[in-house]
Each structure stands twice: as structure tokens, then as C-alpha cells.
Amino acid sequence: MIINTNKSWEFIKTEVTGEKKNVAVITLNRPKALNALCNGLMKELSTALKAYGKDANISAIVLTGSEKAFAAGADIKEMAPNTYSQCIQGNFLNDWTEVARTQKPIIAAVNGYALGGGCELAMMCDIIYAGDKAKFGQPEIALGTIPGVGGTQRLTRVVGRSKAMEMCLTGNMINAQEAEKVGLVSKVIPPDQLLVEAVKLGEKIGTHSNLIVQLCKEAVNTAFETTLEEGLKYERRFNHATFSTIDCKEGVKAFIEKRPAKFINE
Ligand code: CAA
């Protein structure tokens, strides 16, 4: 399935870029509300991710926002009328998890605010690069609610209990440098270079076999869900499986013949 990039989105922009045209960039585009993640935006994001996920020409996806905000969280005005029974019956926030189900690698390129659902959205991605003015936080506590899509779970697994507890209980933001120090972000970059560097990262990943990249992503994610022993077993079986692929034979042969590998994703 190839996405129609001319499709007129209301809340996002999409573009395919990179020298090999194999990196998709999805830009959250609701500037007046600091990219607050309303239902319409999340539906469009999910549609674009599903389409790029199935597009054999796409090796990696970059998700970004504006210089002022990656995303300032769930749309507070939209969720204001929520009631408990509606949340239960409509399984409020459940469909956001679609982002974390994407099989292709997703790089979050975060400038400005990544707050509440915005921070959680970045954490659903596989790698976070941040502009040096980025700010991360889980301010839900100040609204009388708590994070609902990973702020108490993914954040805790990434930065540890004390820092996650501090962020969730105070609502205080941390800056990009601190986010890098605690391992939430893998690189801090000047804001005007952020997207370029994120696309370069996507291109680098795209030089490998898309098939093996997918297996590798799944193996790393398994570390968050299992005991070490189970995870190691899973990893070993994945490793064994790679030897049944054409790309593994090609990668090893190319190394021995001292030439670049030509992967066919099979
Ligand atoms: N939802 C809806 N609208 C939002 C919003 C949000 N999360 N964040 C900002 N906006 C809107 C503001 O209402 C304002 O709109 P108007 O011009 O129509 O009034 C516009 O965006 C600009 O915002 P500010 O004037 O507040 O901009 P600022 O520069 O003074 O402050 C900010 C920026 C610190 C990010 C501030 O906007 C803010 O604190 N936003 C809310 C952050 C937040 O609490 N996020 C958590 C949401 S709950 C959640 O995400 C739950 C979950 O786990 C899924």
C-alpha cells in the first residue's frame, strides 16, 4: 500500500524524503493548539503510520512537530467533558497504542514541548532525538488526572522509578540535556539541524535489511516485556531465524567479499 502524500490532511503533514526516498516524515500540524493531540489528529497519525508501515519503499519514519511544540499533550478541551463511564465504554486512549504497534522504526524528532500525551507519544517511538530547547514532562497531575498512555509505565522503564516518580508527581518539566542524561533522549541537536539529523538516522537504518531491522526492533522491545531469561531465549530464536533469510546470507557474503551488501528484504 503506497500512501497518497498529496492527500489533504487536516492535522498532520506527510512527506517522503532521503536520497533513496525511503524515509517518511510525519509532521504534527496543529500549531494554534501547540499540536494538542485531538482525536482527529490521532486518527490521521494512525492512518499515515499504517500506510507507511505497509509501504515496502519506506525503511523508517520520522515523527516531528513544530519548533515550539512536538505536542503539548492530549487535547484538554476535548477531554474536558469526559466521564468515567464514557472513558470505560469508549476505552479512552486505547487506540493511541497503534503508534507503538508500528513495525517499522519510528524516530521522534522533538523540538519544544513534549508534555503529557506528547511525551508519551515520543516514548512510543523507538528513538528520540531532541532539539536543545526541547522540554519533556508529565503535567497531568496538575489537571487532577494521571498519565494515560505510558507516562507512568514507559517513562519508569526508561528513566527509573525515582525520576519518573518525580516527574509524574510534580508535573515539572525536564530539559533536553537532562532528558539525554537520564536516557530518555539519545541525542541533543541544535533545533534547526534536528530534522536533518533524524532523517539521516532513518537513512542509516534504511541501508540495512528492512526485514532484519523489523526483527531487531521486536527483539529490543521484548526487553521491556519479559524477564531476562525469556528475553534472551526470544533473542536467540530471532538470531537463529535470521540465518534462514536471503539478506543474512548476502550480508555475510558481502563482508567476506569486501563489498557493500545488496539487501532485498527477504
Ligand atoms: N490541549 C488543548 N489545548 C492546548 C493544550 C492542550 N494540551 N496545550 C496548549 N493548548 C492551547 C492553549 O489552550 C492555547 O489556546 P488558545 O490560544 O485558544 O487559548 C494555545 O494552545 C497556546 O497555549 P498557551 O497560551 O498556554 O501557550 P504558552 O506558551 O503560554 O504555554 C504550555 C505553553 C506550557 C505548553 C501550556 O500551553 C500548557 O501547559 N499546556 C498544557 C500541557 C498539559 O497539561 N498537557 C497534558 C495534557 S493531558 C494528557 O496528555 C493526558 C494523557 O496522558 C494522554
Short mmCIF file of C-alpha atoms and ligand atoms in Angstrom, two decimals:
data_model
loop_
_atom_site.label_atom_id
_atom_site.label_comp_id
_atom_site.label_asym_id
_atom_site.label_seq_id
_atom_site.Cartn_x
_atom_site.Cartn_y
_atom_site.Cartn_z
CA MET A 1 0.00 0.00 0.00
CA ILE A 2 1.51 3.31 -1.04
CA ILE A 3 0.29 6.37 0.79
CA ASN A 4 -1.05 9.22 -1.28
CA THR A 5 1.17 12.02 0.01
CA ASN A 6 -1.00 14.54 -1.80
CA LYS A 7 -3.84 13.54 0.49
CA SER A 8 -5.04 16.63 2.26
CA TRP A 9 -4.62 16.03 5.94
CA GLU A 10 -6.17 18.43 8.44
CA PHE A 11 -3.82 17.88 11.40
CA ILE A 12 -0.60 16.40 10.00
CA LYS A 13 1.71 16.76 7.00
CA THR A 14 3.43 13.84 5.31
CA GLU A 15 6.45 13.71 3.06
CA VAL A 16 8.80 11.03 1.76
CA THR A 17 12.43 12.10 1.76
CA GLY A 18 16.08 10.96 1.85
CA GLU A 19 18.41 10.20 -1.04
CA LYS A 20 16.68 6.89 -1.69
CA LYS A 21 13.24 8.30 -0.92
CA ASN A 22 12.86 5.72 1.83
CA VAL A 23 12.27 7.90 4.91
CA ALA A 24 8.76 9.13 5.68
CA VAL A 25 8.38 12.31 7.70
CA ILE A 26 5.12 12.90 9.53
CA THR A 27 4.76 16.42 10.94
CA LEU A 28 2.13 17.16 13.56
CA ASN A 29 0.47 20.29 12.28
CA ARG A 30 -1.95 21.90 14.69
CA PRO A 31 0.11 24.98 15.57
CA LYS A 32 -2.59 27.08 17.21
CA ALA A 33 -3.12 24.38 19.87
CA LEU A 34 0.59 23.51 20.19
CA ASN A 35 -0.15 20.20 18.46
CA ALA A 36 -2.53 19.08 21.19
CA LEU A 37 -3.41 15.53 20.28
CA CYS A 38 -7.12 15.68 19.48
CA ASN A 39 -8.99 12.61 18.19
CA GLY A 40 -8.82 13.83 14.60
CA LEU A 41 -5.05 14.21 14.79
CA MET A 42 -4.56 10.76 16.35
CA LYS A 43 -6.76 9.18 13.67
CA GLU A 44 -4.75 10.81 10.89
CA LEU A 45 -1.48 9.82 12.55
CA SER A 46 -2.64 6.25 12.85
CA THR A 47 -3.77 6.16 9.19
CA ALA A 48 -0.42 7.53 7.99
CA LEU A 49 1.57 5.13 10.20
CA LYS A 50 -0.41 2.13 9.00
CA ALA A 51 0.11 3.13 5.37
CA TYR A 52 3.85 3.73 5.76
CA GLY A 53 4.10 0.54 7.80
CA LYS A 54 2.87 -1.41 4.77
CA ASP A 55 4.83 0.54 2.16
CA ALA A 56 7.79 -1.60 1.08
CA ASN A 57 9.67 1.51 -0.09
CA ILE A 58 9.76 3.03 3.40
CA SER A 59 12.56 1.97 5.74
CA ALA A 60 12.00 4.38 8.64
CA ILE A 61 9.53 7.00 9.81
CA VAL A 62 10.36 10.34 11.45
CA LEU A 63 7.68 11.93 13.62
CA THR A 64 8.09 15.61 14.40
CA GLY A 65 6.19 18.74 15.38
CA SER A 66 6.97 22.46 15.30
CA GLU A 67 9.83 24.42 16.80
CA LYS A 68 7.59 25.47 19.71
CA ALA A 69 5.91 22.13 20.37
CA PHE A 70 6.29 18.49 19.46
CA ALA A 71 2.93 18.11 21.20
CA ALA A 72 1.52 19.74 24.36
CA GLY A 73 -0.44 16.62 25.30
CA ALA A 74 -3.90 15.21 24.84
CA ASP A 75 -6.42 17.88 23.89
CA ILE A 76 -7.53 19.15 27.29
CA LYS A 77 -10.56 20.97 25.86
CA GLU A 78 -11.71 17.84 24.05
CA MET A 79 -11.31 15.63 27.11
CA ALA A 80 -12.98 18.15 29.49
CA PRO A 81 -16.47 16.58 29.20
CA ASN A 82 -15.16 13.01 29.74
CA THR A 83 -16.98 10.95 32.32
CA TYR A 84 -15.75 7.75 33.92
CA SER A 85 -18.43 5.63 32.27
CA GLN A 86 -17.71 7.13 28.83
CA CYS A 87 -13.97 6.50 29.27
CA ILE A 88 -14.61 2.87 30.20
CA GLN A 89 -17.15 2.22 27.49
CA GLY A 90 -15.22 4.03 24.76
CA ASN A 91 -11.88 2.62 26.04
CA PHE A 92 -10.48 6.18 26.05
CA LEU A 93 -6.86 6.41 24.78
CA ASN A 94 -6.71 2.73 23.78
CA ASP A 95 -6.28 3.48 20.07
CA TRP A 96 -3.18 5.63 20.73
CA THR A 97 -1.26 2.39 21.21
CA GLU A 98 -1.38 1.95 17.42
CA VAL A 99 1.75 4.10 17.29
CA ALA A 100 3.71 1.59 19.37
CA ARG A 101 2.44 -1.26 17.18
CA THR A 102 4.13 0.11 14.04
CA GLN A 103 6.64 -2.48 12.83
CA LYS A 104 8.96 0.00 11.09
CA PRO A 105 11.38 2.04 13.20
CA ILE A 106 9.99 5.43 14.24
CA ILE A 107 12.27 8.29 15.24
CA ALA A 108 10.76 11.13 17.25
CA ALA A 109 12.39 14.48 16.45
CA VAL A 110 11.32 16.65 19.38
CA ASN A 111 11.60 20.43 19.41
CA GLY A 112 9.84 22.49 22.07
CA TYR A 113 7.25 20.99 24.39
CA ALA A 114 6.64 17.25 24.67
CA LEU A 115 4.16 17.20 27.52
CA GLY A 116 1.67 14.66 28.80
CA GLY A 117 0.45 12.67 25.81
CA GLY A 118 3.15 14.45 23.77
CA CYS A 119 5.91 13.00 25.93
CA GLU A 120 4.12 9.64 25.85
CA LEU A 121 3.84 9.80 22.06
CA ALA A 122 7.58 10.43 21.80
CA MET A 123 8.17 7.44 24.09
CA MET A 124 6.05 5.22 21.82
CA CYS A 125 8.64 5.92 19.14
CA ASP A 126 11.83 3.83 19.03
CA ILE A 127 14.47 6.55 19.20
CA ILE A 128 14.13 10.14 20.43
CA TYR A 129 16.34 12.95 19.12
CA ALA A 130 15.75 16.32 20.77
CA GLY A 131 16.41 19.92 19.85
CA ASP A 132 18.39 21.62 22.61
CA LYS A 133 15.35 23.69 23.67
CA ALA A 134 13.05 20.67 23.99
CA LYS A 135 11.16 20.17 27.25
CA PHE A 136 9.66 16.90 28.46
CA GLY A 137 7.10 16.48 31.20
CA GLN A 138 4.04 14.65 32.53
CA PRO A 139 1.94 17.55 33.88
CA GLU A 140 -1.35 15.61 34.11
CA ILE A 141 -1.20 15.71 37.93
CA ALA A 142 -1.86 19.48 37.79
CA LEU A 143 -5.08 18.76 35.91
CA GLY A 144 -6.23 16.34 38.58
CA THR A 145 -5.58 13.31 36.40
CA ILE A 146 -2.65 11.00 35.69
CA PRO A 147 -0.84 9.95 32.50
CA GLY A 148 -2.86 7.52 30.39
CA VAL A 149 -0.65 6.28 27.56
CA GLY A 150 2.67 5.31 29.11
CA GLY A 151 3.78 8.19 31.34
CA THR A 152 3.82 6.01 34.43
CA GLN A 153 4.94 2.87 32.57
CA ARG A 154 7.28 3.56 29.65
CA LEU A 155 8.85 6.54 31.40
CA THR A 156 9.56 4.47 34.53
CA ARG A 157 11.16 1.69 32.47
CA VAL A 158 13.35 4.22 30.67
CA VAL A 159 14.44 6.69 33.37
CA GLY A 160 13.93 4.60 36.51
CA ARG A 161 11.46 4.90 39.37
CA SER A 162 12.81 7.95 41.20
CA LYS A 163 13.00 10.29 38.19
CA ALA A 164 9.68 9.05 36.75
CA MET A 165 8.01 9.44 40.15
CA GLU A 166 9.45 12.97 40.49
CA MET A 167 8.21 13.96 37.02
CA CYS A 168 4.74 12.42 37.39
CA LEU A 169 4.11 13.64 40.95
CA THR A 170 5.37 17.21 40.47
CA GLY A 171 4.45 17.76 36.81
CA ASN A 172 7.83 19.51 36.46
CA MET A 173 9.46 19.55 33.05
CA ILE A 174 13.00 18.41 32.31
CA ASN A 175 15.09 19.98 29.58
CA ALA A 176 16.73 18.22 26.64
CA GLN A 177 20.11 17.94 28.37
CA GLU A 178 18.59 16.28 31.42
CA ALA A 179 16.46 14.05 29.20
CA GLU A 180 19.64 12.89 27.49
CA LYS A 181 21.37 12.34 30.83
CA VAL A 182 18.58 10.08 32.09
CA GLY A 183 18.40 8.14 28.81
CA LEU A 184 15.03 9.40 27.58
CA VAL A 185 16.69 11.00 24.57
CA SER A 186 19.58 9.52 22.62
CA LYS A 187 20.96 12.75 21.15
CA VAL A 188 20.56 16.53 21.60
CA ILE A 189 20.95 18.61 18.47
CA PRO A 190 20.60 22.33 17.54
CA PRO A 191 16.91 22.83 16.68
CA ASP A 192 17.50 23.80 13.04
CA GLN A 193 19.52 20.61 12.46
CA LEU A 194 17.15 18.26 14.26
CA LEU A 195 15.05 17.09 11.32
CA VAL A 196 18.08 16.72 9.05
CA GLU A 197 19.81 14.53 11.64
CA ALA A 198 16.66 12.48 12.29
CA VAL A 199 16.26 11.83 8.56
CA LYS A 200 19.96 10.90 8.32
CA LEU A 201 19.40 8.40 11.12
CA GLY A 202 16.42 6.96 9.22
CA GLU A 203 18.57 6.73 6.09
CA LYS A 204 21.33 4.93 8.00
CA ILE A 205 18.81 2.39 9.31
CA GLY A 206 17.49 2.15 5.75
CA THR A 207 20.88 0.93 4.47
CA HIS A 208 20.18 -2.35 6.28
CA SER A 209 17.64 -5.06 5.51
CA ASN A 210 14.14 -3.81 6.39
CA LEU A 211 13.27 -7.37 7.34
CA ILE A 212 16.12 -7.78 9.79
CA VAL A 213 15.57 -4.26 11.18
CA GLN A 214 11.99 -5.26 11.94
CA LEU A 215 13.12 -8.40 13.79
CA CYS A 216 15.73 -6.41 15.69
CA LYS A 217 13.17 -3.79 16.75
CA GLU A 218 10.89 -6.54 18.01
CA ALA A 219 13.77 -8.15 19.91
CA VAL A 220 14.75 -4.88 21.64
CA ASN A 221 11.13 -4.19 22.56
CA THR A 222 10.88 -7.65 24.07
CA ALA A 223 13.35 -6.47 26.73
CA PHE A 224 10.57 -4.27 28.12
CA GLU A 225 8.08 -7.07 28.39
CA THR A 226 9.83 -10.18 29.66
CA THR A 227 12.26 -11.49 32.23
CA LEU A 228 15.92 -11.51 31.16
CA GLU A 229 15.85 -15.28 30.70
CA GLU A 230 12.78 -15.23 28.48
CA GLY A 231 14.11 -12.23 26.56
CA LEU A 232 17.42 -13.94 25.90
CA LYS A 233 15.60 -17.04 24.65
CA TYR A 234 13.50 -14.88 22.35
CA GLU A 235 16.57 -13.05 21.10
CA ARG A 236 18.42 -16.31 20.42
CA ARG A 237 15.49 -17.69 18.40
CA PHE A 238 15.31 -14.44 16.39
CA ASN A 239 19.03 -14.68 15.80
CA HIS A 240 18.56 -18.26 14.56
CA ALA A 241 15.71 -17.15 12.29
CA THR A 242 17.87 -14.53 10.56
CA PHE A 243 20.01 -17.37 9.14
CA SER A 244 17.03 -18.51 7.10
CA THR A 245 16.89 -15.20 5.23
CA ILE A 246 18.45 -14.30 1.90
CA ASP A 247 19.59 -10.99 3.42
CA CYS A 248 21.68 -12.69 6.11
CA LYS A 249 23.42 -14.87 3.50
CA GLU A 250 24.02 -11.74 1.41
CA GLY A 251 25.27 -9.65 4.37
CA VAL A 252 27.79 -12.28 5.43
CA LYS A 253 28.91 -12.96 1.81
CA ALA A 254 29.32 -9.22 1.16
CA PHE A 255 31.51 -8.88 4.26
CA ILE A 256 33.77 -11.74 3.15
CA GLU A 257 33.95 -10.35 -0.42
CA LYS A 258 34.68 -6.85 0.96
CA ARG A 259 31.79 -5.17 -0.86
CA PRO A 260 28.58 -3.41 0.22
CA ALA A 261 25.64 -5.77 0.78
CA LYS A 262 22.61 -5.61 -1.50
CA PHE A 263 19.65 -6.43 0.68
CA ILE A 264 16.31 -7.42 -0.84
CA ASN A 265 14.30 -7.60 2.39
CA GLU A 266 13.73 -11.34 2.09
N1 CAA B 1 -4.90 20.80 24.93
C1 CAA B 1 -5.63 21.75 24.33
N2 CAA B 1 -5.16 22.98 24.03
C2 CAA B 1 -3.90 23.26 24.38
C3 CAA B 1 -3.07 22.33 25.02
C4 CAA B 1 -3.61 21.04 25.29
N3 CAA B 1 -2.91 20.04 25.87
N4 CAA B 1 -1.87 22.90 25.26
C5 CAA B 1 -1.94 24.13 24.76
N5 CAA B 1 -3.16 24.36 24.23
C6 CAA B 1 -3.66 25.59 23.59
C7 CAA B 1 -3.96 26.67 24.63
O1 CAA B 1 -5.24 26.48 25.20
C8 CAA B 1 -3.87 27.91 23.77
O2 CAA B 1 -5.05 28.02 23.02
P1 CAA B 1 -5.85 29.46 22.96
O3 CAA B 1 -4.89 30.36 22.24
O4 CAA B 1 -7.06 29.12 22.16
O5 CAA B 1 -6.07 29.85 24.35
C9 CAA B 1 -2.74 27.58 22.79
O6 CAA B 1 -2.64 26.15 22.78
C10 CAA B 1 -1.40 28.14 23.20
O7 CAA B 1 -1.14 27.70 24.52
P2 CAA B 1 -0.66 28.70 25.69
O8 CAA B 1 -1.24 30.06 25.51
O9 CAA B 1 -0.92 28.02 27.00
O10 CAA B 1 0.91 28.76 25.37
P3 CAA B 1 2.10 29.07 26.40
O11 CAA B 1 3.32 29.25 25.55
O12 CAA B 1 1.73 30.15 27.34
O13 CAA B 1 2.24 27.72 27.29
C11 CAA B 1 2.39 25.32 27.61
C12 CAA B 1 2.67 26.52 26.68
C13 CAA B 1 3.28 25.39 28.84
C14 CAA B 1 2.70 24.04 26.82
C15 CAA B 1 0.89 25.35 28.03
O14 CAA B 1 0.09 25.51 26.85
C16 CAA B 1 0.42 24.12 28.74
O15 CAA B 1 0.71 23.95 29.91
N6 CAA B 1 -0.33 23.22 28.05
C17 CAA B 1 -0.93 22.05 28.63
C18 CAA B 1 0.09 20.94 28.90
C19 CAA B 1 -0.58 19.77 29.58
O16 CAA B 1 -1.11 19.85 30.66
N7 CAA B 1 -0.55 18.59 28.90
C20 CAA B 1 -1.14 17.36 29.40
C21 CAA B 1 -2.48 17.16 28.77
S1 CAA B 1 -3.37 15.78 29.48
C22 CAA B 1 -2.72 14.40 28.75
O17 CAA B 1 -1.87 14.48 27.89
C23 CAA B 1 -3.27 13.09 29.25
C24 CAA B 1 -2.64 11.86 28.70
O18 CAA B 1 -1.85 11.21 29.34
C25 CAA B 1 -2.99 11.37 27.36
#
